Amino acid sequence: MADLVFLDLERRLARSLIEDPAGEVVHLAVNQSDLGARLGATRQSVNQALGRLARRGFVRVESPRVIRILDRDAIGTFIEGLDGRPSGSIPGT
């Protein structure tokens, strides 16, 4: 958890989504406001970061509390910053 302080919001959110290695579907136990508070962000920022993760092809938001992990390996690479892209850039844009 301590390393979350040093990551940007998009990477902090991505890491929190893949913390559970059990499956590809994440059922959030909290709403986006609570998740934002946990990550040190607003609900709106969390929602926007989820949208960016979805546009990257990492996740699909199926409902406000259900996120499908589409590419766990790519998320791991992204979190580590090995993809060479800043967090705000979207491939193909």
Short mmCIF file of N, CA and C in Angstrom, two decimals:
data_model
loop_
_atom_site.label_atom_id
_atom_site.label_comp_id
_atom_site.label_asym_id
_atom_site.label_seq_id
_atom_site.Cartn_x
_atom_site.Cartn_y
_atom_site.Cartn_z
N MET A 1 0.82 -1.21 0.00
CA MET A 1 0.00 0.00 0.00
C MET A 1 0.86 1.26 0.00
N ALA A 2 2.03 1.22 0.65
CA ALA A 2 2.88 2.40 0.72
C ALA A 2 3.29 2.89 -0.66
N ASP A 3 3.51 1.98 -1.62
CA ASP A 3 3.92 2.40 -2.95
C ASP A 3 2.81 3.09 -3.71
N LEU A 4 1.57 2.98 -3.26
CA LEU A 4 0.46 3.67 -3.93
C LEU A 4 0.64 5.18 -3.88
N VAL A 5 1.32 5.68 -2.87
CA VAL A 5 1.52 7.12 -2.72
C VAL A 5 2.35 7.66 -3.88
N PHE A 6 3.23 6.85 -4.44
CA PHE A 6 4.16 7.32 -5.46
C PHE A 6 3.65 7.13 -6.88
N LEU A 7 2.51 6.51 -7.05
CA LEU A 7 1.94 6.28 -8.38
C LEU A 7 0.88 7.32 -8.68
N ASP A 8 0.69 7.66 -9.97
CA ASP A 8 -0.40 8.56 -10.33
C ASP A 8 -1.73 7.83 -10.15
N LEU A 9 -2.82 8.57 -10.18
CA LEU A 9 -4.13 8.00 -9.89
C LEU A 9 -4.46 6.82 -10.79
N GLU A 10 -4.20 6.95 -12.07
CA GLU A 10 -4.57 5.88 -12.99
C GLU A 10 -3.84 4.58 -12.63
N ARG A 11 -2.59 4.69 -12.28
CA ARG A 11 -1.82 3.50 -11.89
C ARG A 11 -2.24 3.00 -10.50
N ARG A 12 -2.55 3.90 -9.58
CA ARG A 12 -3.04 3.48 -8.26
C ARG A 12 -4.34 2.71 -8.41
N LEU A 13 -5.23 3.22 -9.24
CA LEU A 13 -6.51 2.56 -9.47
C LEU A 13 -6.30 1.19 -10.13
N ALA A 14 -5.45 1.15 -11.14
CA ALA A 14 -5.17 -0.12 -11.82
C ALA A 14 -4.63 -1.14 -10.83
N ARG A 15 -3.71 -0.72 -9.98
CA ARG A 15 -3.14 -1.65 -8.99
C ARG A 15 -4.23 -2.14 -8.04
N SER A 16 -5.11 -1.24 -7.61
CA SER A 16 -6.16 -1.67 -6.68
C SER A 16 -7.10 -2.67 -7.34
N LEU A 17 -7.30 -2.55 -8.65
CA LEU A 17 -8.20 -3.46 -9.36
C LEU A 17 -7.61 -4.86 -9.52
N ILE A 18 -6.29 -4.95 -9.62
CA ILE A 18 -5.70 -6.28 -9.83
C ILE A 18 -5.12 -6.88 -8.55
N GLU A 19 -5.38 -6.24 -7.41
CA GLU A 19 -4.89 -6.79 -6.14
C GLU A 19 -5.45 -8.18 -5.87
N ASP A 20 -6.68 -8.43 -6.28
CA ASP A 20 -7.30 -9.74 -6.08
C ASP A 20 -6.96 -10.63 -7.27
N PRO A 21 -6.09 -11.61 -7.06
CA PRO A 21 -5.68 -12.45 -8.18
C PRO A 21 -6.70 -13.51 -8.57
N ALA A 22 -7.84 -13.52 -7.90
CA ALA A 22 -8.81 -14.61 -8.05
C ALA A 22 -9.46 -14.66 -9.42
N GLY A 23 -9.74 -13.53 -10.03
CA GLY A 23 -10.50 -13.63 -11.27
C GLY A 23 -10.41 -12.40 -12.12
N GLU A 24 -11.15 -12.44 -13.21
CA GLU A 24 -11.11 -11.34 -14.16
C GLU A 24 -12.21 -10.32 -13.92
N VAL A 25 -13.15 -10.62 -13.03
CA VAL A 25 -14.22 -9.68 -12.73
C VAL A 25 -14.03 -9.17 -11.31
N VAL A 26 -13.97 -7.84 -11.17
CA VAL A 26 -13.80 -7.21 -9.87
C VAL A 26 -15.15 -6.66 -9.44
N HIS A 27 -15.66 -7.14 -8.32
CA HIS A 27 -16.88 -6.60 -7.74
C HIS A 27 -16.46 -5.65 -6.63
N LEU A 28 -16.62 -4.36 -6.87
CA LEU A 28 -16.19 -3.37 -5.89
C LEU A 28 -17.09 -3.43 -4.66
N ALA A 29 -16.48 -3.51 -3.50
CA ALA A 29 -17.23 -3.54 -2.25
C ALA A 29 -17.64 -2.14 -1.83
N VAL A 30 -17.09 -1.14 -2.50
CA VAL A 30 -17.37 0.26 -2.17
C VAL A 30 -17.78 0.98 -3.45
N ASN A 31 -18.39 2.15 -3.27
CA ASN A 31 -18.74 2.94 -4.45
C ASN A 31 -17.52 3.75 -4.91
N GLN A 32 -17.65 4.45 -6.02
CA GLN A 32 -16.52 5.19 -6.57
C GLN A 32 -16.07 6.32 -5.66
N SER A 33 -16.97 6.91 -4.90
CA SER A 33 -16.59 7.95 -3.94
C SER A 33 -15.69 7.37 -2.85
N ASP A 34 -16.09 6.22 -2.32
CA ASP A 34 -15.28 5.57 -1.28
C ASP A 34 -13.94 5.11 -1.84
N LEU A 35 -13.96 4.58 -3.05
CA LEU A 35 -12.72 4.15 -3.69
C LEU A 35 -11.80 5.36 -3.89
N GLY A 36 -12.39 6.48 -4.31
CA GLY A 36 -11.62 7.70 -4.46
C GLY A 36 -10.99 8.15 -3.16
N ALA A 37 -11.76 8.09 -2.08
CA ALA A 37 -11.23 8.47 -0.77
C ALA A 37 -10.05 7.58 -0.39
N ARG A 38 -10.17 6.30 -0.68
CA ARG A 38 -9.09 5.36 -0.38
C ARG A 38 -7.84 5.65 -1.20
N LEU A 39 -8.05 6.13 -2.43
CA LEU A 39 -6.93 6.40 -3.33
C LEU A 39 -6.48 7.86 -3.28
N GLY A 40 -7.14 8.68 -2.47
CA GLY A 40 -6.77 10.08 -2.36
C GLY A 40 -7.23 10.90 -3.55
N ALA A 41 -8.43 10.59 -4.06
CA ALA A 41 -8.96 11.27 -5.24
C ALA A 41 -10.46 11.47 -5.09
N THR A 42 -11.03 12.25 -5.99
CA THR A 42 -12.48 12.45 -5.99
C THR A 42 -13.17 11.34 -6.78
N ARG A 43 -14.48 11.23 -6.62
CA ARG A 43 -15.26 10.25 -7.37
C ARG A 43 -15.12 10.53 -8.87
N GLN A 44 -15.18 11.81 -9.23
CA GLN A 44 -15.08 12.17 -10.65
C GLN A 44 -13.73 11.74 -11.23
N SER A 45 -12.66 11.93 -10.46
CA SER A 45 -11.33 11.54 -10.93
C SER A 45 -11.24 10.03 -11.10
N VAL A 46 -11.82 9.28 -10.17
CA VAL A 46 -11.82 7.82 -10.27
C VAL A 46 -12.60 7.40 -11.51
N ASN A 47 -13.75 8.02 -11.74
CA ASN A 47 -14.57 7.70 -12.90
C ASN A 47 -13.81 7.97 -14.20
N GLN A 48 -13.13 9.10 -14.27
CA GLN A 48 -12.35 9.45 -15.46
C GLN A 48 -11.18 8.48 -15.65
N ALA A 49 -10.52 8.11 -14.56
CA ALA A 49 -9.40 7.16 -14.65
C ALA A 49 -9.89 5.79 -15.12
N LEU A 50 -11.06 5.37 -14.64
CA LEU A 50 -11.64 4.11 -15.12
C LEU A 50 -11.90 4.18 -16.62
N GLY A 51 -12.39 5.32 -17.07
CA GLY A 51 -12.63 5.51 -18.50
C GLY A 51 -11.35 5.41 -19.31
N ARG A 52 -10.27 6.00 -18.81
CA ARG A 52 -8.99 5.92 -19.50
C ARG A 52 -8.47 4.48 -19.52
N LEU A 53 -8.61 3.76 -18.41
CA LEU A 53 -8.18 2.36 -18.37
C LEU A 53 -8.99 1.53 -19.36
N ALA A 54 -10.28 1.86 -19.50
CA ALA A 54 -11.13 1.15 -20.46
C ALA A 54 -10.70 1.47 -21.89
N ARG A 55 -10.42 2.73 -22.19
CA ARG A 55 -9.99 3.10 -23.55
C ARG A 55 -8.65 2.46 -23.91
N ARG A 56 -7.82 2.20 -22.94
CA ARG A 56 -6.54 1.51 -23.17
C ARG A 56 -6.76 0.02 -23.45
N GLY A 57 -7.97 -0.47 -23.17
CA GLY A 57 -8.25 -1.89 -23.39
C GLY A 57 -7.88 -2.77 -22.20
N PHE A 58 -7.61 -2.16 -21.05
CA PHE A 58 -7.23 -2.90 -19.86
C PHE A 58 -8.44 -3.47 -19.13
N VAL A 59 -9.52 -2.71 -19.10
CA VAL A 59 -10.71 -3.10 -18.33
C VAL A 59 -11.96 -2.77 -19.13
N ARG A 60 -13.08 -3.33 -18.70
CA ARG A 60 -14.40 -2.94 -19.21
C ARG A 60 -15.27 -2.69 -17.99
N VAL A 61 -15.87 -1.51 -17.94
CA VAL A 61 -16.76 -1.16 -16.84
C VAL A 61 -18.13 -1.71 -17.19
N GLU A 62 -18.57 -2.73 -16.44
CA GLU A 62 -19.85 -3.37 -16.73
C GLU A 62 -20.99 -2.76 -15.94
N SER A 63 -20.68 -2.17 -14.80
CA SER A 63 -21.63 -1.41 -14.00
C SER A 63 -20.78 -0.58 -13.04
N PRO A 64 -21.39 0.35 -12.30
CA PRO A 64 -20.58 1.17 -11.40
C PRO A 64 -19.73 0.37 -10.40
N ARG A 65 -20.14 -0.84 -10.10
CA ARG A 65 -19.38 -1.64 -9.12
C ARG A 65 -18.80 -2.93 -9.69
N VAL A 66 -18.90 -3.11 -11.00
CA VAL A 66 -18.36 -4.33 -11.61
C VAL A 66 -17.41 -3.93 -12.75
N ILE A 67 -16.14 -4.31 -12.59
CA ILE A 67 -15.11 -4.01 -13.57
C ILE A 67 -14.53 -5.33 -14.06
N ARG A 68 -14.50 -5.53 -15.37
CA ARG A 68 -13.91 -6.75 -15.93
C ARG A 68 -12.47 -6.45 -16.34
N ILE A 69 -11.54 -7.24 -15.83
CA ILE A 69 -10.14 -7.12 -16.19
C ILE A 69 -9.95 -7.82 -17.54
N LEU A 70 -9.51 -7.08 -18.55
CA LEU A 70 -9.34 -7.64 -19.89
C LEU A 70 -7.91 -8.08 -20.17
N ASP A 71 -6.94 -7.39 -19.58
CA ASP A 71 -5.54 -7.73 -19.85
C ASP A 71 -4.69 -7.46 -18.61
N ARG A 72 -4.67 -8.44 -17.71
CA ARG A 72 -3.96 -8.31 -16.43
C ARG A 72 -2.46 -8.07 -16.66
N ASP A 73 -1.86 -8.75 -17.62
CA ASP A 73 -0.42 -8.57 -17.89
C ASP A 73 -0.11 -7.15 -18.35
N ALA A 74 -0.93 -6.62 -19.24
CA ALA A 74 -0.71 -5.26 -19.73
C ALA A 74 -0.90 -4.25 -18.60
N ILE A 75 -1.84 -4.50 -17.71
CA ILE A 75 -2.03 -3.61 -16.56
C ILE A 75 -0.78 -3.63 -15.69
N GLY A 76 -0.23 -4.82 -15.45
CA GLY A 76 0.99 -4.93 -14.66
C GLY A 76 2.14 -4.15 -15.27
N THR A 77 2.29 -4.27 -16.59
CA THR A 77 3.33 -3.53 -17.30
C THR A 77 3.09 -2.03 -17.18
N PHE A 78 1.85 -1.61 -17.33
CA PHE A 78 1.47 -0.20 -17.21
C PHE A 78 1.79 0.33 -15.82
N ILE A 79 1.44 -0.43 -14.78
CA ILE A 79 1.68 0.00 -13.40
C ILE A 79 3.17 0.21 -13.17
N GLU A 80 3.97 -0.69 -13.70
CA GLU A 80 5.42 -0.60 -13.51
C GLU A 80 6.04 0.50 -14.38
N GLY A 81 5.24 1.09 -15.27
CA GLY A 81 5.73 2.17 -16.11
C GLY A 81 6.60 1.68 -17.25
N LEU A 82 6.50 0.41 -17.59
CA LEU A 82 7.35 -0.18 -18.62
C LEU A 82 6.75 -0.06 -20.02
N ASP A 83 5.56 0.52 -20.09
CA ASP A 83 4.91 0.64 -21.40
C ASP A 83 5.41 1.87 -22.16
N GLY A 84 6.17 2.73 -21.50
CA GLY A 84 6.73 3.90 -22.16
C GLY A 84 5.74 5.02 -22.40
N ARG A 85 4.51 4.86 -21.90
CA ARG A 85 3.50 5.89 -22.11
C ARG A 85 3.21 6.59 -20.80
N PRO A 86 3.11 7.91 -20.83
CA PRO A 86 2.64 8.58 -19.63
C PRO A 86 1.20 8.18 -19.35
N SER A 87 0.77 8.32 -18.10
CA SER A 87 -0.55 7.82 -17.73
C SER A 87 -1.67 8.48 -18.50
N GLY A 88 -1.50 9.69 -18.97
CA GLY A 88 -2.58 10.37 -19.66
C GLY A 88 -2.69 10.04 -21.14
N SER A 89 -1.68 9.36 -21.71
CA SER A 89 -1.72 9.09 -23.14
C SER A 89 -2.51 7.83 -23.44
N ILE A 90 -3.24 7.87 -24.52
CA ILE A 90 -4.05 6.74 -24.96
C ILE A 90 -3.47 6.25 -26.28
N PRO A 91 -3.23 4.95 -26.43
CA PRO A 91 -2.69 4.45 -27.69
C PRO A 91 -3.56 4.85 -28.87
N GLY A 92 -2.91 5.24 -29.95
CA GLY A 92 -3.64 5.58 -31.16
C GLY A 92 -4.19 6.99 -31.18
N THR A 93 -3.84 7.80 -30.17
CA THR A 93 -4.32 9.18 -30.17
C THR A 93 -3.17 10.13 -30.32
#
